[in-house]
Coordinates of C-alpha atoms and ligand atoms in Angstrom, one line a residue:
M25 CA 93.6 96.0 80.1
R26 CA 92.6 98.8 83.4
F27 CA 92.6 98.6 86.9
D28 CA 90.9 100.9 88.6
V29 CA 91.1 101.5 92.2
I30 CA 89.4 102.4 94.5
T31 CA 91.3 104.4 98.0
L32 CA 91.7 106.5 100.6
F33 CA 95.7 106.6 99.6
P34 CA 95.9 107.0 95.6
E35 CA 99.0 108.1 96.8
L36 CA 100.7 105.3 97.8
F37 CA 100.5 103.7 94.0
A38 CA 102.2 106.6 92.4
P39 CA 106.1 105.4 92.8
F40 CA 105.0 102.1 92.3
Q41 CA 104.3 102.3 88.3
S42 CA 107.4 103.9 88.6
I43 CA 110.3 102.4 89.4
G44 CA 111.5 98.8 88.5
V45 CA 110.0 95.7 85.7
T46 CA 106.4 97.5 86.6
R47 CA 107.0 100.6 85.4
R48 CA 107.4 99.9 81.4
A49 CA 103.8 98.9 81.5
F50 CA 102.4 101.5 83.3
E51 CA 104.0 103.4 80.7
S52 CA 102.9 102.1 77.8
K53 CA 99.4 101.6 78.7
A54 CA 99.9 97.4 78.9
V55 CA 98.5 98.3 82.1
D56 CA 96.3 101.3 82.9
V57 CA 95.7 102.4 85.9
R58 CA 93.1 104.6 87.2
L59 CA 93.0 105.7 91.2
W60 CA 89.6 107.2 92.9
Q61 CA 90.1 108.2 96.1
L62 CA 86.7 107.1 97.8
R63 CA 86.2 110.4 99.8
D64 CA 85.5 112.5 97.0
F65 CA 82.4 110.3 96.8
A66 CA 81.4 111.5 100.1
D67 CA 78.2 113.5 100.3
D68 CA 78.8 115.9 103.8
A69 CA 81.0 118.2 104.8
Y70 CA 82.8 115.9 107.1
R71 CA 83.5 114.0 104.0
R72 CA 82.4 111.3 105.9
V73 CA 83.1 107.2 104.3
D74 CA 83.2 105.3 107.4
D75 CA 81.3 104.5 110.3
R76 CA 80.7 102.9 114.3
P77 CA 79.4 98.9 113.3
Y78 CA 75.6 98.3 114.6
G79 CA 75.8 96.4 117.3
G80 CA 78.8 98.0 118.6
G81 CA 82.5 97.1 119.0
P82 CA 85.4 97.7 117.7
G83 CA 86.9 100.1 115.6
M84 CA 84.4 101.6 112.2
V85 CA 83.1 100.2 108.4
M86 CA 83.1 101.8 105.5
L87 CA 79.9 103.1 104.5
V88 CA 77.6 101.8 101.2
E89 CA 77.0 105.2 99.7
P90 CA 80.2 106.9 99.2
L91 CA 81.5 103.3 97.2
E92 CA 78.1 103.3 95.4
R93 CA 78.6 106.9 93.9
A94 CA 82.3 105.7 93.1
L95 CA 81.3 102.4 91.4
Q96 CA 79.3 104.7 89.6
A97 CA 81.3 106.2 88.5
I98 CA 84.0 104.6 87.9
H99 CA 81.3 102.1 85.4
A100 CA 80.2 105.7 83.2
D101 CA 84.0 106.2 82.9
Q102 CA 84.3 102.5 81.0
A103 CA 81.7 103.0 79.4
A104 CA 82.6 106.4 77.7
Q105 CA 86.2 104.8 77.4
G106 CA 83.9 101.8 75.5
G107 CA 85.2 99.4 77.4
P108 CA 83.8 96.6 78.5
R109 CA 82.3 96.7 82.4
L110 CA 84.6 95.7 85.1
P111 CA 84.3 92.9 88.2
V112 CA 85.3 94.2 91.3
V113 CA 88.0 92.5 93.1
M114 CA 88.0 93.3 97.1
F115 CA 91.1 92.7 99.2
S116 CA 90.3 91.0 102.6
P117 CA 91.8 87.8 105.0
A118 CA 88.0 85.7 104.2
G119 CA 88.4 86.3 100.3
R120 CA 90.4 83.3 97.8
P121 CA 93.8 83.1 98.3
L122 CA 96.1 84.1 95.4
T123 CA 97.2 82.0 93.3
Q124 CA 100.2 82.2 90.3
A125 CA 96.6 80.6 88.2
R126 CA 94.8 83.4 89.3
V127 CA 97.1 86.5 89.0
Q128 CA 97.7 84.7 85.3
A129 CA 93.5 84.4 84.4
L130 CA 93.3 88.0 84.9
A131 CA 96.5 89.0 83.2
D132 CA 94.7 87.8 80.3
S133 CA 91.4 89.8 81.3
P134 CA 89.9 93.5 80.9
G135 CA 90.8 94.0 83.8
A136 CA 89.3 94.9 87.2
I137 CA 87.5 97.2 90.2
L138 CA 89.9 96.7 92.8
L139 CA 88.7 98.1 97.1
C140 CA 90.7 98.3 99.2
G141 CA 89.3 98.3 102.4
R142 CA 90.4 100.3 105.2
Y143 CA 89.4 99.8 108.9
E144 CA 87.2 96.5 110.3
G145 CA 86.3 96.6 106.6
V146 CA 82.7 97.3 104.2
D147 CA 79.2 97.1 104.6
Q148 CA 78.1 94.1 104.1
R149 CA 75.2 95.0 102.5
F150 CA 78.1 96.8 99.1
V151 CA 79.7 93.3 99.9
D152 CA 76.6 91.2 98.3
A153 CA 75.4 93.3 96.4
H154 CA 78.6 94.7 94.4
V155 CA 81.8 92.5 94.6
D156 CA 82.1 90.0 92.5
E157 CA 85.5 88.5 94.5
E158 CA 87.5 88.2 97.1
V159 CA 91.0 88.5 98.1
S160 CA 93.0 87.4 100.2
L161 CA 96.7 87.2 100.4
G162 CA 97.0 85.4 103.5
D163 CA 95.9 84.2 106.8
Y164 CA 97.4 87.4 108.4
V165 CA 95.8 91.3 108.7
L166 CA 96.4 94.2 107.4
S167 CA 95.3 98.0 108.2
G168 CA 94.7 98.0 104.2
G169 CA 93.5 96.2 100.9
E170 CA 96.6 98.7 99.8
L171 CA 99.4 96.4 99.7
P172 CA 97.2 93.8 98.3
A173 CA 96.2 95.9 95.4
L174 CA 99.2 96.7 95.0
T175 CA 100.4 92.4 94.8
L176 CA 97.6 92.4 92.8
M177 CA 99.1 94.4 89.9
D178 CA 102.4 93.8 90.5
A179 CA 101.8 89.8 89.8
V180 CA 99.8 90.9 86.6
A181 CA 101.9 93.8 84.9
R182 CA 104.8 91.4 84.7
L183 CA 102.7 88.9 83.0
R184 CA 102.0 91.3 80.2
P185 CA 103.3 90.8 76.7
G186 CA 106.4 93.9 76.3
V187 CA 107.3 94.3 79.9
L188 CA 109.8 91.4 81.4
H189 CA 112.3 91.9 78.3
D190 CA 112.4 88.5 77.7
A191 CA 109.2 86.8 78.6
A192 CA 110.8 83.8 78.9
S193 CA 111.5 84.7 82.3
H194 CA 108.2 84.8 83.5
Q195 CA 108.0 81.2 81.8
Q196 CA 110.0 79.5 84.3
D197 CA 109.4 81.3 86.8
S198 CA 107.7 80.0 90.5
F199 CA 104.5 78.3 90.0
S200 CA 104.3 79.5 86.6
D201 CA 104.2 75.5 86.1
G202 CA 103.3 74.9 89.7
L203 CA 106.4 74.3 90.7
L204 CA 108.8 75.9 93.0
D205 CA 112.1 77.7 90.6
C206 CA 115.3 76.0 90.7
P207 CA 118.2 77.9 92.2
H208 CA 120.1 80.7 90.5
Y209 CA 123.8 80.8 90.6
S210 CA 125.6 84.2 88.7
R211 CA 129.6 85.4 88.6
P212 CA 132.0 84.7 90.1
E213 CA 132.5 81.0 89.1
M214 CA 133.8 80.3 92.5
L215 CA 134.1 82.4 95.5
A216 CA 136.2 82.9 98.3
A217 CA 137.2 80.4 100.1
E218 CA 135.0 80.8 103.6
A219 CA 136.5 80.2 107.3
D220 CA 136.9 76.4 106.4
G221 CA 138.6 76.3 103.3
E222 CA 136.3 75.9 100.9
G223 CA 135.7 77.8 97.9
R224 CA 132.7 77.8 97.0
G225 CA 131.2 77.4 93.0
V226 CA 128.8 76.8 90.8
P227 CA 127.0 73.4 89.5
A228 CA 129.2 72.3 86.9
V229 CA 126.0 71.4 84.8
L230 CA 125.1 74.2 84.7
L231 CA 129.3 75.5 83.3
S232 CA 128.8 72.6 80.8
G233 CA 127.0 74.1 77.6
N234 CA 125.2 70.6 78.2
H235 CA 121.8 72.9 77.9
A236 CA 119.5 69.6 77.4
R237 CA 121.3 68.3 80.6
I238 CA 121.0 72.0 82.2
A239 CA 117.2 71.7 81.9
R240 CA 116.8 67.7 83.4
W241 CA 119.2 69.2 86.5
R242 CA 117.1 72.5 86.8
R243 CA 113.8 70.4 86.4
E244 CA 114.9 68.2 88.7
Q245 CA 116.1 71.2 91.4
Q246 CA 112.4 72.1 91.2
L247 CA 110.9 68.5 91.9
A248 CA 113.2 68.5 94.6
I249 CA 112.4 71.6 96.4
T250 CA 109.1 71.4 95.7
A251 CA 108.8 67.8 97.0
R252 CA 111.0 69.2 100.3
R253 CA 108.8 72.8 100.6
R254 CA 106.0 71.9 100.2
P255 CA 104.5 68.8 98.5
E256 CA 100.9 69.2 97.9
L257 CA 102.0 71.3 95.0
I258 CA 103.9 68.0 93.8
E259 CA 100.3 66.3 94.4
A260 CA 98.2 69.2 92.4
A261 CA 101.1 68.8 89.7
R262 CA 100.9 65.0 89.2
A263 CA 96.7 65.8 89.5
R264 CA 96.7 67.2 86.5
G265 CA 99.3 65.5 84.1
A266 CA 101.9 68.2 84.6
L267 CA 105.0 65.4 85.8
S268 CA 106.8 63.1 83.7
K269 CA 107.9 60.0 83.7
E270 CA 110.7 61.0 83.9
D271 CA 109.9 63.2 86.2
E272 CA 107.9 60.2 88.5
C273 CA 111.5 58.2 88.6
F274 CA 113.5 61.3 89.8
L275 CA 111.1 61.9 92.8
K276 CA 111.2 57.9 93.2
T277 CA 114.9 58.6 93.9
L278 CA 114.5 60.9 96.9
L279 CA 114.3 59.9 100.3
L280 CA 111.9 62.1 102.2
Ligands
4FV314 C1 93.7 91.1 103.7 C2 94.8 90.4 103.2 C3 93.3 92.6 104.3 C4 91.6 93.8 106.6 C5 90.9 94.8 106.9 C6 91.9 95.6 105.3 C7 92.1 94.1 105.9 C8 91.1 95.9 106.3 N1 92.8 91.4 102.6 N2 94.1 89.4 101.9 N3 94.8 89.2 104.6 N4 92.4 93.1 104.3 O1 94.4 91.6 106.1 O2 93.9 90.8 101.8 O3 90.1 96.6 105.8

């Protein structure tokens, strides 16, 4: 799959492609990233990509023409590579909240063109004519779309085949089944006692070697944490039939 990123700060992406889990995705081209410097598509001596808003008001607005020239160049490059024309995704607080389901759908797709806005935003005529989807990371205002683009690419890259050492690890992720994740423990089995004298151990079931009991305990932990912190996710799981009779019996035992 391929991401074409339109940005004024391509340097923000380099470190991301050289560290951690996602590094493997980029080096193996499981995710092929092309960075496009928007200023290269300005046509004046000042390489202007923004200007004052009509109607007055603070800040600047990104201009249509440099963006359209960038999009034409990207479409031409995609066609030259024999690839499909990819949808344009723009990041803004007005977008649809990003979810794991949307990330999974993108990971199973040929890719997207990621438009990283800056300033007050993008001229609406470009959005109306060329943006296929607006995505929001959350109800707050960032200084640019680069961090949302990095976030999306990270979430997608780790779902690509061969990127995570153990594919099972993302199947057990939060939201992979629409529930929050269970707690995790590792060495030492018993932590030194704190001031109040209690040593901090590990839930015995996890040391039992009984994989069925361990799986059940983890599922119940997921249900309990999700019911306490994100009850709407329980409703959503129930609505799509993802809760077993056992799950429902356990949920009834929770004094919420
Ligand atoms: C944002 C968000 C966000 C708004 C104007 C960039 C900024 C500037 N994007 N989720 N929240 N974008 O605040 O996605 O262009």
